[in-house]
Amino acid sequence: VRIYFDYNATTPLCSAAREAMTRALDEFGNPSSIHAEGRRARQLVELARDEVARLVGGLAEEIVFTSGGTESDQLALRGAGRIAISPLEHPAVRGAAPGARLLSVGSDGAIDPAAVDFEGVELVAVQLANHELGNVNPVAELAARKKSARFFTDAVQAAGKVRIDAPSLGVDLLSISAHKIGGPKGVGALWIKRGVTIPAARGGHQERERRPGTENVIGIVGFGAAAREAQKLADVERVRGLRDRLAAGAVAIGARVNGRPEVGNTVNLAWDGVPGELLVAALDLAGVSASTGAACTSGSVEPSPVLLAIGQPRAQAACAVRFSLGAGNTVEEVDRVLAMLPEMLERIRRA
Ligand SMILES: Cc1ncc(COP(=O)(O)O)c(C=O)c1O
C-alpha cells in the first residue's frame, strides 16, 4: 500500500463528494433552462454555492464557479493595470501578471506588512497560504494597507486547513479550488466581494455575466459537498501532529526546514548533498508520494521558483522536498517514512 504525502498537489475524493456526485449523475438538465430538468440542476448548483460561500465566509451571490484555481486566479487579475504580487505566488498568478511589481520577502518567505508600499498599484495579489512552504501570509494586515488598490488572495492552499473569512480579511477577491479540499478536479470558485466588479466576459449570462458557459453541474455538486466537509476543519489538528512528527524526525536526521510551515499539513525539507528529484524518485520506488514543489513545475529540471525567490542558491534549492499530509494519513505512515529515510539519503549521497 502506498503512502500519499502530496495533498498540496491534489487530494483523494472525499466520501461526501463521491456520494453527492454519484446521486447527481443522472441530473442532466441545463441549469439555465426554465423547465423541470433545468430547475433541478439549478437547485443543485445553488445548494453547492451556499456551501462554498460558507467555506469562505461570504454570500452565495459573491461566488463565481470556474474550472479551477487557475481560472479563478486569472479571473481575479483580468483587466488589472499596475499589479503588485508576492514573488512566491503560484504560477497561475505569476504567469498571469508578467510585468507585476514583486513585493520583498525574507529568506523564510515572510512578508513584512510594515515594509510594503502599494502607492500607484491597482491590484495586489498575495496568497493566503503558500503551496510549497506552508507559510501563511499576513493578508489582513497587508489588505489594510491597500489604499485604493483592490486586493486579491489566492486561498487555494488555505481552504480546509485554516478558517477563512473573506470579509474580515479585508480582501476584494479570493480564489479556491475543489480538488485541494477533497472535491473533484476542474472546478473552483472566485469570491468577489459584493460591489466589486470585474470586466464582463462575452458569452452567455451564466454566473451573473462574470463567467459564461454551461455550469459543470456534477463537479459543482462535488465541490459543494467537499466544501461542507472542509468547513469543519475536522482533521486539521491531527494532521498537524503528524506533520510535526515527520518534521521533527527529519530534522533529527539532518534536514533543514525551508520557510515557515504555518499551515499544519505542509513541511518543505532539504538534506544537503541530496538532490530533491532523486529523493522523490527513491521515495516513489519505495511506495511514498512526495514532491519537489508545485506539481505544475515539477516536470521541469529548474529548481523551485519559490525557493529561488527567497534567495536560495540553485544548488541548495534543488535539494527541497515537499511533504504535504492530509486526512487519510496515519502515525504509522509517518514512522515508516522516517524509518526508510536514513538508508535512502545515504544511498543517494554515495551515488
Ligand atoms: C496556490 C495555488 N493556486 C492555484 C492553484 C491552481 O489550482 P487548479 O489546479 O485548480 O487550477 C494551485 C494548485 O496547484 C495552488 O497550489
XYZ file of C-alpha atoms and ligand atoms in Angstrom:
367
model
C 0.000 0.000 0.000
C 1.286 3.403 -0.941
C 1.787 6.353 1.352
C 0.456 9.591 -0.115
C 2.189 12.711 1.215
C 1.310 15.068 -1.655
C -2.019 16.572 -0.626
C -0.957 20.024 -1.838
C -0.773 18.655 -5.382
C -4.216 17.145 -5.091
C -6.380 15.203 -2.657
C -8.332 11.971 -2.961
C -12.065 12.490 -3.469
C -13.786 12.600 -0.063
C -16.724 10.267 0.506
C -19.218 13.130 0.847
C -18.232 14.445 -2.602
C -18.297 10.966 -4.107
C -21.785 10.262 -2.769
C -23.212 13.635 -3.780
C -21.788 13.358 -7.299
C -22.992 9.787 -7.713
C -26.505 10.820 -6.683
C -26.428 13.723 -9.161
C -25.002 11.840 -12.161
C -28.322 11.496 -13.945
C -29.355 15.115 -13.385
C -28.597 16.165 -16.932
C -30.600 19.387 -17.056
C -29.044 22.673 -18.060
C -29.249 24.992 -15.032
C -30.216 27.863 -17.362
C -33.288 26.017 -18.660
C -36.557 27.006 -17.067
C -38.217 23.584 -17.288
C -38.233 20.955 -14.542
C -34.929 19.295 -15.538
C -33.248 22.690 -15.662
C -34.697 23.779 -12.354
C -33.439 20.632 -10.628
C -29.911 21.210 -11.962
C -30.136 24.878 -10.918
C -31.108 23.848 -7.416
C -28.053 21.564 -7.142
C -25.750 24.344 -8.301
C -27.264 26.837 -5.864
C -27.066 24.461 -2.880
C -23.374 23.963 -3.671
C -22.897 27.720 -3.995
C -24.243 28.168 -0.450
C -21.693 25.687 0.911
C -18.771 27.214 -0.981
C -19.828 30.676 0.211
C -19.966 29.438 3.791
C -16.454 27.968 3.476
C -15.028 31.424 2.742
C -17.379 33.410 4.967
C -19.129 35.029 2.009
C -22.558 35.316 0.417
C -23.794 32.945 -2.268
C -24.183 35.826 -4.742
C -20.474 36.598 -4.314
C -19.372 33.165 -5.584
C -18.458 32.597 -9.237
C -17.843 28.987 -10.230
C -14.891 28.385 -12.543
C -12.883 25.498 -13.971
C -10.436 25.557 -11.034
C -7.938 27.569 -9.063
C -6.058 28.675 -12.151
C -9.093 30.161 -13.870
C -10.220 31.795 -10.619
C -6.798 33.411 -10.229
C -6.824 34.670 -13.787
C -10.369 35.975 -13.473
C -9.286 37.939 -10.402
C -6.440 39.546 -12.353
C -8.448 40.211 -15.507
C -8.219 43.759 -16.707
C -5.997 44.949 -13.850
C -3.369 47.531 -14.735
C -0.491 48.022 -12.317
C -0.195 44.858 -10.251
C 1.946 44.031 -7.210
C 2.366 40.371 -6.253
C 4.333 38.261 -3.845
C 7.212 36.559 -5.674
C 6.058 33.289 -4.065
C 2.716 33.162 -5.868
C 1.632 30.043 -7.708
C 2.387 30.040 -11.466
C -1.365 30.587 -12.034
C -0.893 34.108 -10.654
C 2.710 34.827 -11.596
C 2.131 33.748 -15.179
C -0.930 35.979 -15.439
C 0.922 39.063 -14.153
C 4.140 39.166 -16.178
C 5.034 42.800 -15.556
C 3.997 42.868 -11.913
C 5.979 44.592 -9.206
C 7.332 41.970 -6.781
C 6.967 42.509 -3.047
C 10.042 41.762 -0.981
C 10.120 38.628 1.155
C 12.525 37.400 3.811
C 14.726 34.319 3.499
C 11.966 32.425 5.334
C 9.403 33.628 2.799
C 7.726 36.026 5.225
C 6.270 39.336 4.038
C 6.538 42.279 6.446
C 3.356 44.376 6.184
C 5.187 47.413 7.569
C 7.628 47.296 4.642
C 5.142 47.272 1.760
C 4.090 50.289 -0.232
C 1.116 49.957 -2.554
C 1.317 53.521 -3.897
C 0.142 53.642 -7.509
C -0.842 49.976 -7.512
C -4.272 48.952 -8.863
C -4.284 45.328 -7.747
C -2.342 43.461 -5.075
C -2.157 39.655 -5.167
C -0.801 37.832 -2.127
C -1.761 34.236 -1.482
C -3.142 33.246 1.908
C -1.043 30.057 2.232
C 1.996 29.106 0.206
C 1.799 25.849 -1.730
C 5.445 24.850 -1.296
C 6.493 26.158 2.111
C 3.245 26.306 4.054
C 3.775 29.955 5.045
C 0.578 31.798 5.960
C 0.781 35.399 4.797
C -0.472 38.320 6.929
C -3.207 39.038 4.403
C -5.431 41.073 6.725
C -2.518 43.361 7.689
C -1.475 43.713 4.052
C -5.012 44.382 2.852
C -5.335 47.120 5.485
C -2.574 48.980 3.611
C -4.023 48.608 0.134
C -5.162 52.242 -0.232
C -7.237 52.413 -3.419
C -5.932 49.119 -4.815
C -8.077 46.038 -4.924
C -6.717 43.079 -3.029
C -6.797 39.501 -4.263
C -5.773 36.485 -2.221
C -5.302 33.001 -3.647
C -6.641 30.821 -0.832
C -6.354 27.553 -2.778
C -3.856 26.097 -0.279
C -5.549 27.587 2.773
C -9.071 26.228 2.311
C -9.783 23.285 4.576
C -6.575 23.945 6.523
C -7.232 27.297 8.202
C -10.511 29.115 8.866
C -11.224 31.588 6.073
C -13.405 34.631 6.481
C -13.021 36.730 3.365
C -14.827 39.841 4.709
C -12.710 40.042 7.845
C -9.525 39.585 5.815
C -10.454 42.842 4.125
C -9.864 41.463 0.643
C -11.900 42.052 -2.525
C -11.300 38.752 -4.296
C -10.408 35.267 -3.083
C -9.895 32.024 -5.019
C -10.298 28.375 -4.049
C -10.159 25.032 -5.872
C -12.221 21.883 -5.258
C -9.530 19.263 -5.789
C -7.383 20.607 -2.968
C -10.168 20.021 -0.430
C -11.417 16.560 -1.322
C -13.537 17.626 -4.293
C -13.146 16.807 -7.988
C -10.628 18.355 -10.368
C -11.603 21.033 -12.858
C -13.855 23.120 -10.648
C -13.100 26.114 -8.463
C -14.546 29.389 -7.323
C -13.747 33.062 -7.120
C -15.316 35.026 -4.279
C -15.929 38.586 -5.426
C -16.925 40.973 -2.672
C -20.339 42.492 -3.175
C -19.977 45.796 -5.026
C -16.665 44.864 -6.657
C -16.948 44.447 -10.401
C -14.732 42.568 -12.817
C -14.735 43.134 -16.575
C -17.701 41.300 -18.133
C -16.944 38.248 -20.241
C -18.525 37.778 -23.648
C -20.863 34.824 -23.906
C -23.897 33.542 -22.088
C -25.328 35.120 -18.976
C -24.186 32.467 -16.519
C -22.632 33.380 -13.175
C -24.080 36.906 -13.397
C -22.197 37.672 -16.627
C -18.896 37.018 -14.906
C -18.150 33.545 -16.260
C -20.151 32.449 -19.288
C -20.651 28.804 -20.173
C -22.914 25.993 -19.014
C -22.012 25.083 -15.448
C -20.074 21.907 -14.592
C -23.055 20.696 -12.569
C -21.633 17.391 -11.317
C -18.276 18.976 -10.478
C -20.002 21.806 -8.644
C -22.082 19.308 -6.672
C -18.886 17.532 -5.588
C -17.274 20.873 -4.758
C -20.254 21.829 -2.584
C -20.115 18.564 -0.645
C -16.348 18.868 -0.159
C -16.749 22.499 0.935
C -19.305 21.449 3.533
C -16.796 18.952 4.950
C -13.924 21.430 4.759
C -15.844 23.976 6.860
C -15.483 21.607 9.827
C -11.646 21.621 9.755
C -12.106 18.217 11.404
C -8.671 16.679 10.796
C -6.553 19.798 10.980
C -5.069 19.295 14.449
C -4.462 15.581 13.968
C -2.735 16.233 10.624
C -0.651 18.977 12.238
C 0.527 16.432 14.814
C 1.564 14.043 12.034
C 3.356 16.804 10.153
C 5.174 17.912 13.323
C 6.233 14.326 13.991
C 7.544 13.984 10.431
C 9.382 17.324 10.615
C 10.963 16.578 14.000
C 12.077 13.130 12.847
C 13.526 14.581 9.644
C 15.399 17.340 11.451
C 16.852 14.700 13.785
C 18.459 13.081 10.726
C 19.883 16.308 9.362
C 17.054 18.001 7.439
C 16.716 21.749 7.106
C 13.217 23.204 7.103
C 12.551 25.729 4.329
C 10.171 28.609 5.007
C 7.719 28.782 7.890
C 5.409 25.783 7.908
C 2.452 27.585 9.451
C -0.180 25.635 7.555
C -0.457 22.433 9.536
C -0.132 19.896 6.741
C 2.982 21.062 4.896
C 6.702 20.863 5.508
C 9.435 21.607 2.982
C 12.667 19.797 3.829
C 16.169 19.651 2.404
C 19.146 17.444 3.098
C 22.468 18.863 1.893
C 24.020 16.879 -0.926
C 20.742 15.084 -1.699
C 19.008 16.368 -4.852
C 15.273 16.596 -4.201
C 14.460 14.950 -7.502
C 16.466 11.860 -6.610
C 14.923 11.619 -3.164
C 11.405 11.978 -4.579
C 12.172 9.230 -7.110
C 13.599 6.926 -4.416
C 10.581 7.547 -2.198
C 8.267 6.799 -5.101
C 10.007 3.459 -5.730
C 9.526 2.680 -2.049
C 5.810 3.497 -2.310
C 5.829 7.046 -0.952
C 4.480 10.054 -2.878
C 6.092 13.420 -2.155
C 7.088 16.280 -4.438
C 9.890 18.690 -5.184
C 7.418 21.565 -5.397
C 4.301 22.635 -7.226
C 3.075 19.763 -9.373
C 2.890 22.171 -12.315
C 6.607 22.937 -12.137
C 7.921 19.543 -11.076
C 8.081 18.372 -14.679
C 10.890 20.854 -15.196
C 14.524 20.485 -14.138
C 14.548 24.047 -12.819
C 14.703 24.351 -9.041
C 11.575 25.672 -7.374
C 10.923 29.341 -8.210
C 9.621 29.761 -4.659
C 12.970 28.753 -3.164
C 14.892 30.882 -5.659
C 12.638 33.822 -4.739
C 13.558 33.513 -1.059
C 17.186 33.804 -2.110
C 18.394 30.219 -2.008
C 21.262 29.374 -4.377
C 20.202 26.939 -7.107
C 22.208 24.042 -5.664
C 20.511 24.471 -2.303
C 17.043 24.967 -3.777
C 17.495 21.762 -5.784
C 17.539 19.759 -2.533
C 13.994 20.653 -1.474
C 11.315 18.035 -0.981
C 7.775 18.976 -0.029
C 5.744 16.679 2.171
C 2.077 17.637 2.383
C -0.209 15.494 4.503
C -3.939 15.107 4.814
C -6.893 13.378 6.363
C -6.003 9.927 5.027
C -2.578 9.769 6.720
C -1.600 7.945 9.905
C 1.173 7.899 12.520
C 2.286 4.502 11.192
C 2.847 6.035 7.759
C 4.952 8.860 9.190
C 7.045 6.388 11.149
C 7.529 4.135 8.142
C 8.814 7.043 6.070
C 11.114 8.201 8.872
C 12.452 4.666 9.166
C 13.294 4.377 5.469
C 14.879 7.825 5.067
C 18.369 7.320 6.594
C 19.283 4.466 4.285
C 17.802 6.285 1.282
C 19.705 9.513 1.988
C 22.921 7.552 2.472
C 22.444 5.712 -0.829
C 21.824 8.928 -2.782
C 24.809 10.665 -1.203
C 27.103 7.749 -2.070
C 25.951 7.586 -5.709
C -1.726 28.239 -4.509
C -2.354 27.615 -5.719
N -3.066 28.384 -6.558
C -3.655 27.879 -7.648
C -3.557 26.550 -7.977
C -4.212 26.060 -9.224
O -5.396 25.360 -8.955
P -6.013 24.384 -10.054
O -5.125 23.177 -10.063
O -7.382 24.060 -9.543
O -6.043 25.104 -11.340
C -2.827 25.704 -7.127
C -2.705 24.270 -7.466
O -1.625 23.744 -7.649
C -2.203 26.252 -5.982
O -1.483 25.497 -5.156
